[in-house]
C-alpha cells in the first residue's frame, strides 16, 4: 500500500528472472521474463489472468498502448504485438527488422512504436499495421 508502505503481495509464476514490468491504463500488470513469456496479472487482487507465449528467447522489454495493445521485445530479435481485452489474449503481429536483441520499447503520442536494439539501431513501427517505417542509426 502506498499509504502504509506495506508489502501487499508477491506474484508467482515465472520460471526465470523477471526482466520488465509495465502497468496498463486499466491497472493490469504485465511482467516479462527470461522464461520467454509475458504474464498478465490483475492489479486489484494479483490473480494470474493469462500468459503470452511465442518468443523463443528472453523477453526483455514491454510497452502497453492506450488501447491495451501489448508489445514485447525479446532476445530473439523480434517484437510481438498482442491484443488483451475481453476474452483470451492473442498474438496479432511479429515485427521483424532488428538483427540483435531488442532491449527497449517506447510509444509516441501518435501511437508509433520505437524499439532499441543491441544492433545499435532504433526501429520505428506503424501503429496501424505494424509495418516498419524507418530505422534510426
CSV table of N, CA and C in Angstrom, one decimal:
chain,number,residue,atom,x,y,z
A,1,UNK,N,0.8,-1.2,0.0
A,1,UNK,CA,0.0,0.0,0.0
A,1,UNK,C,0.9,1.2,0.0
A,2,UNK,N,0.5,2.2,-0.8
A,2,UNK,CA,1.3,3.5,-0.8
A,2,UNK,C,1.1,4.3,0.4
A,3,UNK,N,0.0,4.1,1.1
A,3,UNK,CA,-0.3,4.9,2.3
A,3,UNK,C,0.6,4.4,3.5
A,4,UNK,N,0.6,3.1,3.6
A,4,UNK,CA,1.3,2.5,4.8
A,4,UNK,C,2.7,1.9,4.5
A,5,UNK,N,3.1,1.9,3.2
A,5,UNK,CA,4.3,1.3,2.7
A,5,UNK,C,4.5,-0.1,3.2
A,6,UNK,N,3.4,-0.9,3.1
A,6,UNK,CA,3.5,-2.3,3.5
A,6,UNK,C,3.4,-3.1,2.2
A,7,UNK,N,4.0,-4.3,2.3
A,7,UNK,CA,4.0,-5.2,1.1
A,7,UNK,C,2.6,-5.8,1.0
A,8,UNK,N,2.1,-5.8,-0.2
A,8,UNK,CA,0.7,-6.3,-0.4
A,8,UNK,C,0.7,-7.8,-0.8
A,9,UNK,N,1.6,-8.1,-1.8
A,9,UNK,CA,1.6,-9.5,-2.3
A,9,UNK,C,2.8,-9.7,-3.1
A,10,UNK,N,3.1,-11.0,-3.4
A,10,UNK,CA,4.1,-11.4,-4.3
A,10,UNK,C,3.5,-12.2,-5.4
A,11,UNK,N,3.8,-11.9,-6.6
A,11,UNK,CA,3.2,-12.7,-7.7
A,11,UNK,C,4.1,-13.8,-8.2
A,12,UNK,N,3.7,-15.0,-8.2
A,12,UNK,CA,4.5,-16.1,-8.5
A,12,UNK,C,4.0,-16.7,-9.8
A,13,UNK,N,4.9,-17.2,-10.7
A,13,UNK,CA,4.5,-17.9,-11.9
A,13,UNK,C,5.6,-18.0,-12.9
A,14,UNK,N,6.5,-17.0,-13.0
A,14,UNK,CA,7.6,-17.1,-13.9
A,14,UNK,C,8.6,-18.2,-13.4
A,15,UNK,N,9.3,-18.8,-14.4
A,15,UNK,CA,10.3,-19.8,-14.0
A,15,UNK,C,11.7,-19.3,-14.2
A,16,UNK,N,11.9,-18.1,-14.5
A,16,UNK,CA,13.2,-17.5,-14.7
A,16,UNK,C,13.1,-16.0,-14.3
A,17,UNK,N,14.1,-15.2,-14.3
A,17,UNK,CA,14.1,-13.9,-13.8
A,17,UNK,C,13.1,-13.0,-14.5
A,18,UNK,N,12.5,-12.0,-13.8
A,18,UNK,CA,11.6,-11.1,-14.4
A,18,UNK,C,12.5,-9.9,-14.9
A,19,UNK,N,12.3,-9.5,-16.1
A,19,UNK,CA,13.1,-8.5,-16.8
A,19,UNK,C,12.5,-7.2,-16.9
A,20,UNK,N,11.2,-7.1,-17.0
A,20,UNK,CA,10.5,-5.9,-17.2
A,20,UNK,C,9.0,-5.9,-16.7
A,21,UNK,N,8.5,-4.8,-16.3
A,21,UNK,CA,7.2,-4.7,-15.8
A,21,UNK,C,6.5,-3.4,-16.4
A,22,UNK,N,5.3,-3.5,-16.7
A,22,UNK,CA,4.5,-2.3,-17.1
A,22,UNK,C,3.1,-2.5,-16.6
A,23,UNK,N,2.5,-1.4,-16.3
A,23,UNK,CA,1.1,-1.4,-15.9
A,23,UNK,C,0.2,-0.6,-16.9
A,24,UNK,N,-0.8,-1.3,-17.3
A,24,UNK,CA,-1.8,-0.7,-18.3
A,24,UNK,C,-2.6,0.3,-17.7
A,25,UNK,N,-3.3,1.1,-18.5
A,25,UNK,CA,-4.2,2.2,-18.1
A,25,UNK,C,-5.3,1.7,-17.1
A,26,UNK,N,-5.7,0.4,-17.3
A,26,UNK,CA,-6.7,-0.1,-16.5
A,26,UNK,C,-6.2,-0.8,-15.2
A,27,UNK,N,-4.9,-0.7,-15.0
A,27,UNK,CA,-4.3,-1.3,-13.8
A,27,UNK,C,-3.8,-2.7,-13.9
A,28,UNK,N,-4.0,-3.3,-15.1
A,28,UNK,CA,-3.5,-4.6,-15.4
A,28,UNK,C,-1.9,-4.6,-15.4
A,29,UNK,N,-1.3,-5.5,-14.7
A,29,UNK,CA,0.1,-5.6,-14.6
A,29,UNK,C,0.7,-6.7,-15.6
A,30,UNK,N,1.7,-6.3,-16.4
A,30,UNK,CA,2.3,-7.2,-17.3
A,30,UNK,C,3.8,-7.4,-16.9
A,31,UNK,N,4.2,-8.7,-16.9
A,31,UNK,CA,5.6,-9.0,-16.5
A,31,UNK,C,6.3,-9.8,-17.6
A,32,UNK,N,7.5,-9.4,-18.0
A,32,UNK,CA,8.3,-10.0,-19.0
A,32,UNK,C,9.4,-10.8,-18.3
A,33,UNK,N,9.7,-12.0,-18.9
A,33,UNK,CA,10.7,-12.8,-18.2
A,33,UNK,C,11.7,-13.5,-19.1
A,34,UNK,N,12.8,-13.9,-18.6
A,34,UNK,CA,13.8,-14.7,-19.3
A,34,UNK,C,13.2,-16.1,-19.6
A,35,UNK,N,12.1,-16.5,-19.0
A,35,UNK,CA,11.5,-17.7,-19.4
A,35,UNK,C,10.7,-17.7,-20.7
A,36,UNK,N,10.8,-16.6,-21.4
A,36,UNK,CA,10.3,-16.4,-22.8
A,36,UNK,C,8.8,-16.0,-22.8
A,37,UNK,N,8.2,-15.7,-21.7
A,37,UNK,CA,6.8,-15.4,-21.6
A,37,UNK,C,6.5,-14.0,-21.0
A,38,UNK,N,5.3,-13.5,-21.3
A,38,UNK,CA,4.8,-12.3,-20.6
A,38,UNK,C,3.6,-12.8,-19.9
A,39,UNK,N,3.5,-12.5,-18.6
A,39,UNK,CA,2.4,-12.9,-17.8
A,39,UNK,C,1.5,-11.7,-17.5
A,40,UNK,N,0.2,-11.9,-17.4
A,40,UNK,CA,-0.8,-10.8,-17.2
A,40,UNK,C,-1.4,-11.1,-15.8
A,41,UNK,N,-1.4,-10.0,-15.0
A,41,UNK,CA,-1.9,-10.1,-13.6
A,41,UNK,C,-2.9,-9.0,-13.3
A,42,UNK,N,-3.9,-9.4,-12.5
A,42,UNK,CA,-4.8,-8.4,-12.0
A,42,UNK,C,-4.1,-7.4,-11.1
A,43,UNK,N,-4.3,-6.1,-11.3
A,43,UNK,CA,-3.7,-5.1,-10.4
A,43,UNK,C,-4.5,-5.0,-9.1
A,44,UNK,N,-5.7,-5.5,-9.2
A,44,UNK,CA,-6.6,-5.5,-8.0
A,44,UNK,C,-6.2,-6.5,-6.9
A,45,UNK,N,-6.2,-7.8,-7.4
A,45,UNK,CA,-6.0,-8.9,-6.4
A,45,UNK,C,-4.8,-9.8,-6.7
A,46,UNK,N,-4.0,-9.5,-7.8
A,46,UNK,CA,-2.8,-10.2,-8.1
A,46,UNK,C,-3.1,-11.5,-8.8
A,47,UNK,N,-4.3,-11.8,-9.1
A,47,UNK,CA,-4.6,-13.1,-9.8
A,47,UNK,C,-4.0,-13.1,-11.2
A,48,UNK,N,-3.6,-14.3,-11.6
A,48,UNK,CA,-3.0,-14.5,-12.9
A,48,UNK,C,-4.1,-14.6,-14.0
A,49,UNK,N,-4.0,-13.7,-15.0
A,49,UNK,CA,-5.1,-13.6,-16.0
A,49,UNK,C,-4.8,-14.2,-17.3
A,50,UNK,N,-3.5,-14.5,-17.5
A,50,UNK,CA,-3.1,-15.2,-18.8
A,50,UNK,C,-1.6,-15.1,-19.0
A,51,UNK,N,-1.2,-15.8,-20.0
A,51,UNK,CA,0.3,-15.9,-20.4
A,51,UNK,C,0.4,-15.7,-21.9
A,52,UNK,N,1.3,-14.8,-22.3
A,52,UNK,CA,1.6,-14.6,-23.7
A,52,UNK,C,2.8,-15.3,-24.0
A,53,UNK,N,2.7,-16.4,-24.9
A,53,UNK,CA,3.9,-17.2,-25.2
A,53,UNK,C,4.1,-17.2,-26.7
A,54,UNK,N,5.3,-17.2,-27.1
A,54,UNK,CA,5.7,-17.2,-28.6
A,54,UNK,C,7.1,-16.8,-28.8
A,55,UNK,N,7.7,-16.0,-27.9
A,55,UNK,CA,9.1,-15.7,-28.1
A,55,UNK,C,9.9,-16.9,-27.9
A,56,UNK,N,11.1,-17.0,-28.5
A,56,UNK,CA,12.0,-18.1,-28.4
A,56,UNK,C,13.2,-17.9,-27.5
A,57,UNK,N,13.4,-16.6,-27.0
A,57,UNK,CA,14.4,-16.3,-26.1
A,57,UNK,C,13.8,-15.3,-25.1
A,58,UNK,N,14.6,-14.9,-24.1
A,58,UNK,CA,14.2,-14.0,-23.0
A,58,UNK,C,13.4,-12.8,-23.5
A,59,UNK,N,12.3,-12.4,-22.9
A,59,UNK,CA,11.6,-11.2,-23.2
A,59,UNK,C,12.2,-10.1,-22.3
A,60,UNK,N,12.7,-9.0,-22.9
A,60,UNK,CA,13.5,-8.0,-22.2
A,60,UNK,C,12.7,-6.7,-21.9
A,61,UNK,N,11.7,-6.4,-22.7
A,61,UNK,CA,11.0,-5.1,-22.6
A,61,UNK,C,9.5,-5.2,-23.0
A,62,UNK,N,8.8,-4.3,-22.4
A,62,UNK,CA,7.3,-4.3,-22.7
A,62,UNK,C,6.9,-2.8,-22.9
A,63,UNK,N,5.8,-2.7,-23.6
A,63,UNK,CA,5.0,-1.4,-23.7
A,63,UNK,C,3.6,-1.8,-23.8
A,64,UNK,N,2.7,-0.9,-23.3
A,64,UNK,CA,1.3,-1.1,-23.5
A,64,UNK,C,0.7,0.2,-24.0
A,65,UNK,N,-0.1,0.1,-25.1
A,65,UNK,CA,-0.8,1.2,-25.7
A,65,UNK,C,-2.0,1.6,-24.9
A,66,UNK,N,-2.5,2.8,-25.2
A,66,UNK,CA,-3.7,3.3,-24.6
A,66,UNK,C,-4.9,2.4,-24.8
A,67,UNK,N,-4.9,1.7,-26.0
A,67,UNK,CA,-6.0,0.8,-26.3
A,67,UNK,C,-5.8,-0.6,-25.7
A,68,UNK,N,-4.7,-0.8,-24.9
A,68,UNK,CA,-4.5,-2.1,-24.3
A,68,UNK,C,-3.6,-3.0,-25.1
A,69,UNK,N,-3.2,-2.6,-26.3
A,69,UNK,CA,-2.3,-3.4,-27.1
A,69,UNK,C,-1.0,-3.6,-26.4
A,70,UNK,N,-0.5,-4.8,-26.3
A,70,UNK,CA,0.8,-5.1,-25.6
A,70,UNK,C,1.9,-5.4,-26.6
A,71,UNK,N,3.1,-4.8,-26.4
A,71,UNK,CA,4.2,-5.0,-27.2
A,71,UNK,C,5.3,-5.7,-26.3
A,72,UNK,N,5.9,-6.7,-26.8
A,72,UNK,CA,7.0,-7.4,-26.1
A,72,UNK,C,8.2,-7.5,-27.0
A,73,UNK,N,9.4,-7.1,-26.5
A,73,UNK,CA,10.7,-7.2,-27.2
A,73,UNK,C,11.5,-8.3,-26.6
A,74,UNK,N,12.3,-9.0,-27.5
A,74,UNK,CA,13.0,-10.1,-27.0
A,74,UNK,C,14.4,-10.3,-27.5
A,75,UNK,N,15.2,-11.1,-26.8
A,75,UNK,CA,16.5,-11.5,-27.3
A,75,UNK,C,16.4,-12.3,-28.6
A,76,UNK,N,15.2,-12.7,-29.0
A,76,UNK,CA,15.1,-13.4,-30.3
A,76,UNK,C,15.0,-12.5,-31.5
A,77,UNK,N,15.3,-11.2,-31.2
A,77,UNK,CA,15.3,-10.1,-32.2
A,77,UNK,C,14.0,-9.6,-32.7
A,78,UNK,N,12.9,-10.1,-32.2
A,78,UNK,CA,11.6,-9.7,-32.6
A,78,UNK,C,10.8,-8.9,-31.6
A,79,UNK,N,9.8,-8.3,-32.1
A,79,UNK,CA,8.8,-7.6,-31.2
A,79,UNK,C,7.4,-8.3,-31.5
A,80,UNK,N,6.8,-8.7,-30.5
A,80,UNK,CA,5.5,-9.4,-30.7
A,80,UNK,C,4.4,-8.4,-30.3
A,81,UNK,N,3.3,-8.4,-31.0
A,81,UNK,CA,2.2,-7.5,-30.7
A,81,UNK,C,1.0,-8.3,-30.3
A,82,UNK,N,0.4,-8.0,-29.2
A,82,UNK,CA,-0.7,-8.8,-28.6
A,82,UNK,C,-1.9,-7.9,-28.3
A,83,UNK,N,-3.1,-8.5,-28.5
A,83,UNK,CA,-4.3,-7.9,-28.0
A,83,UNK,C,-4.7,-8.5,-26.7
A,84,UNK,N,-5.1,-7.6,-25.8
A,84,UNK,CA,-5.6,-8.1,-24.5
A,84,UNK,C,-6.7,-7.2,-24.1
A,85,UNK,N,-7.8,-7.8,-24.0
A,85,UNK,CA,-9.1,-7.1,-23.6
A,85,UNK,C,-10.1,-8.1,-23.2
A,86,UNK,N,-11.2,-8.1,-23.8
A,86,UNK,CA,-12.2,-9.1,-23.5
A,86,UNK,C,-11.8,-10.4,-24.1
A,87,UNK,N,-11.9,-11.4,-23.3
A,87,UNK,CA,-11.5,-12.8,-23.8
A,87,UNK,C,-10.1,-13.0,-23.7
A,88,UNK,N,-9.6,-14.1,-24.4
A,88,UNK,CA,-8.3,-14.5,-24.3
A,88,UNK,C,-7.3,-13.6,-25.1
A,89,UNK,N,-6.1,-13.3,-24.5
A,89,UNK,CA,-5.2,-12.5,-25.2
A,89,UNK,C,-4.7,-13.3,-26.5
A,90,UNK,N,-4.4,-12.6,-27.5
A,90,UNK,CA,-3.9,-13.3,-28.7
A,90,UNK,C,-2.9,-12.5,-29.5
A,91,UNK,N,-2.1,-13.2,-30.2
A,91,UNK,CA,-1.0,-12.6,-31.0
A,91,UNK,C,-1.5,-12.0,-32.2
A,92,UNK,N,-1.1,-10.7,-32.5
A,92,UNK,CA,-1.5,-10.0,-33.7
A,92,UNK,C,-0.5,-10.0,-34.8
A,93,UNK,N,0.7,-9.6,-34.4
A,93,UNK,CA,1.8,-9.5,-35.4
A,93,UNK,C,3.1,-9.8,-34.8
A,94,UNK,N,4.1,-10.2,-35.6
A,94,UNK,CA,5.5,-10.3,-35.2
A,94,UNK,C,6.3,-9.3,-36.0
A,95,UNK,N,6.9,-8.3,-35.4
A,95,UNK,CA,7.7,-7.3,-36.1
A,95,UNK,C,9.1,-7.7,-36.2
A,96,UNK,N,9.6,-7.8,-37.4
A,96,UNK,CA,11.0,-8.2,-37.6
A,96,UNK,C,11.7,-7.2,-38.3
A,97,UNK,N,13.0,-7.0,-38.0
A,97,UNK,CA,13.8,-6.0,-38.6
A,97,UNK,C,15.1,-5.8,-37.9
A,98,UNK,N,15.1,-6.1,-36.6
A,98,UNK,CA,16.4,-6.0,-35.9
A,98,UNK,C,17.2,-7.2,-36.1
A,99,UNK,N,18.5,-7.1,-36.0
A,99,UNK,CA,19.4,-8.2,-36.2
A,99,UNK,C,20.1,-8.7,-34.9
A,100,UNK,N,19.6,-8.1,-33.7
A,100,UNK,CA,20.2,-8.5,-32.4
A,100,UNK,C,19.1,-8.2,-31.4
A,101,UNK,N,19.3,-8.5,-30.1
A,101,UNK,CA,18.4,-8.4,-29.0
A,101,UNK,C,17.6,-7.1,-29.0
A,102,UNK,N,16.3,-7.1,-28.7
A,102,UNK,CA,15.5,-5.9,-28.5
A,102,UNK,C,15.5,-5.6,-27.0
A,103,UNK,N,16.0,-4.5,-26.6
A,103,UNK,CA,16.1,-4.1,-25.2
A,103,UNK,C,15.2,-3.1,-24.7
A,104,UNK,N,14.6,-2.3,-25.6
A,104,UNK,CA,13.7,-1.2,-25.1
A,104,UNK,C,12.6,-0.9,-26.1
A,105,UNK,N,11.5,-0.5,-25.6
A,105,UNK,CA,10.3,-0.1,-26.4
A,105,UNK,C,9.7,1.1,-25.8
A,106,UNK,N,9.2,2.0,-26.7
A,106,UNK,CA,8.5,3.2,-26.3
A,106,UNK,C,7.4,3.6,-27.3
A,107,UNK,N,6.3,4.1,-26.8
A,107,UNK,CA,5.2,4.5,-27.7
A,107,UNK,C,5.1,6.0,-27.7
A,108,UNK,N,5.0,6.6,-28.9
A,108,UNK,CA,4.8,8.0,-29.0
A,108,UNK,C,3.3,8.4,-28.8
A,109,UNK,N,3.0,9.7,-28.7
A,109,UNK,CA,1.6,10.1,-28.5
A,109,UNK,C,0.8,9.7,-29.7
A,110,UNK,N,1.4,9.7,-30.9
A,110,UNK,CA,0.6,9.4,-32.1
A,110,UNK,C,0.6,7.8,-32.4
A,111,UNK,N,1.1,7.1,-31.4
A,111,UNK,CA,1.0,5.6,-31.5
A,111,UNK,C,2.1,4.9,-32.1
A,112,UNK,N,3.1,5.6,-32.7
A,112,UNK,CA,4.2,4.9,-33.3
A,112,UNK,C,5.0,4.2,-32.2
A,113,UNK,N,5.5,3.0,-32.5
A,113,UNK,CA,6.3,2.2,-31.6
A,113,UNK,C,7.8,2.4,-32.0
A,114,UNK,N,8.6,2.7,-31.0
A,114,UNK,CA,10.0,2.8,-31.1
A,114,UNK,C,10.7,1.6,-30.4
A,115,UNK,N,11.7,1.0,-31.1
A,115,UNK,CA,12.4,-0.1,-30.4
A,115,UNK,C,13.9,0.1,-30.5
A,116,UNK,N,14.6,-0.2,-29.4
A,116,UNK,CA,16.0,-0.1,-29.3
A,116,UNK,C,16.6,-1.5,-29.2
A,117,UNK,N,17.7,-1.7,-29.9
A,117,UNK,CA,18.3,-3.0,-30.1
A,117,UNK,C,19.8,-3.0,-29.9
A,118,UNK,N,20.4,-4.1,-29.5
A,118,UNK,CA,21.8,-4.3,-29.5
A,118,UNK,C,22.5,-4.2,-30.8
A,119,UNK,N,21.7,-4.2,-31.9
A,119,UNK,CA,22.2,-3.9,-33.2
A,119,UNK,C,22.6,-2.5,-33.5
A,120,UNK,N,22.4,-1.6,-32.4
A,120,UNK,CA,22.8,-0.2,-32.4
A,120,UNK,C,21.8,0.6,-33.3
A,121,UNK,N,20.6,0.2,-33.4
A,121,UNK,CA,19.6,0.9,-34.2
A,121,UNK,C,18.3,1.1,-33.4
A,122,UNK,N,17.5,2.0,-33.8
A,122,UNK,CA,16.2,2.3,-33.3
A,122,UNK,C,15.2,2.1,-34.4
A,123,UNK,N,14.3,1.1,-34.2
A,123,UNK,CA,13.3,0.9,-35.3
A,123,UNK,C,12.0,1.7,-35.0
A,124,UNK,N,11.4,2.2,-36.0
A,124,UNK,CA,10.1,2.9,-35.9
A,124,UNK,C,9.0,2.1,-36.6
A,125,UNK,N,7.9,1.9,-36.0
A,125,UNK,CA,6.9,1.0,-36.5
A,125,UNK,C,5.6,1.6,-36.5
A,126,UNK,N,4.7,1.3,-37.5
A,126,UNK,CA,3.4,1.8,-37.7
A,126,UNK,C,2.4,1.3,-36.6
A,127,UNK,N,1.6,2.2,-36.1
A,127,UNK,CA,0.6,1.7,-35.1
A,127,UNK,C,-0.6,1.1,-35.8
A,128,UNK,N,-0.7,1.2,-37.1
A,128,UNK,CA,-1.9,0.7,-37.8
A,128,UNK,C,-1.7,-0.8,-38.2
A,129,UNK,N,-0.6,-1.1,-38.8
A,129,UNK,CA,-0.4,-2.5,-39.2
A,129,UNK,C,0.9,-3.1,-38.8
A,130,UNK,N,1.7,-2.4,-38.0
A,130,UNK,CA,3.0,-2.9,-37.5
A,130,UNK,C,4.1,-2.9,-38.5
A,131,UNK,N,3.9,-2.2,-39.7
A,131,UNK,CA,4.9,-2.2,-40.7
A,131,UNK,C,6.1,-1.3,-40.2
A,132,UNK,N,7.3,-1.6,-40.7
A,132,UNK,CA,8.5,-0.9,-40.4
A,132,UNK,C,8.5,0.4,-41.1
A,133,UNK,N,8.6,1.6,-40.4
A,133,UNK,CA,8.5,2.9,-41.1
A,133,UNK,C,10.0,3.3,-41.4
A,134,UNK,N,10.9,3.2,-40.5
A,134,UNK,CA,12.3,3.6,-40.7
A,134,UNK,C,13.2,3.0,-39.6
A,135,UNK,N,14.5,3.1,-39.9
A,135,UNK,CA,15.5,2.7,-38.9
A,135,UNK,C,16.3,4.0,-38.6
A,136,UNK,N,16.5,4.3,-37.4
A,136,UNK,CA,17.4,5.4,-37.0
A,136,UNK,C,18.7,4.8,-36.6
A,137,UNK,N,19.8,5.3,-37.2
A,137,UNK,CA,21.1,4.7,-36.9
A,137,UNK,C,22.0,5.8,-36.3
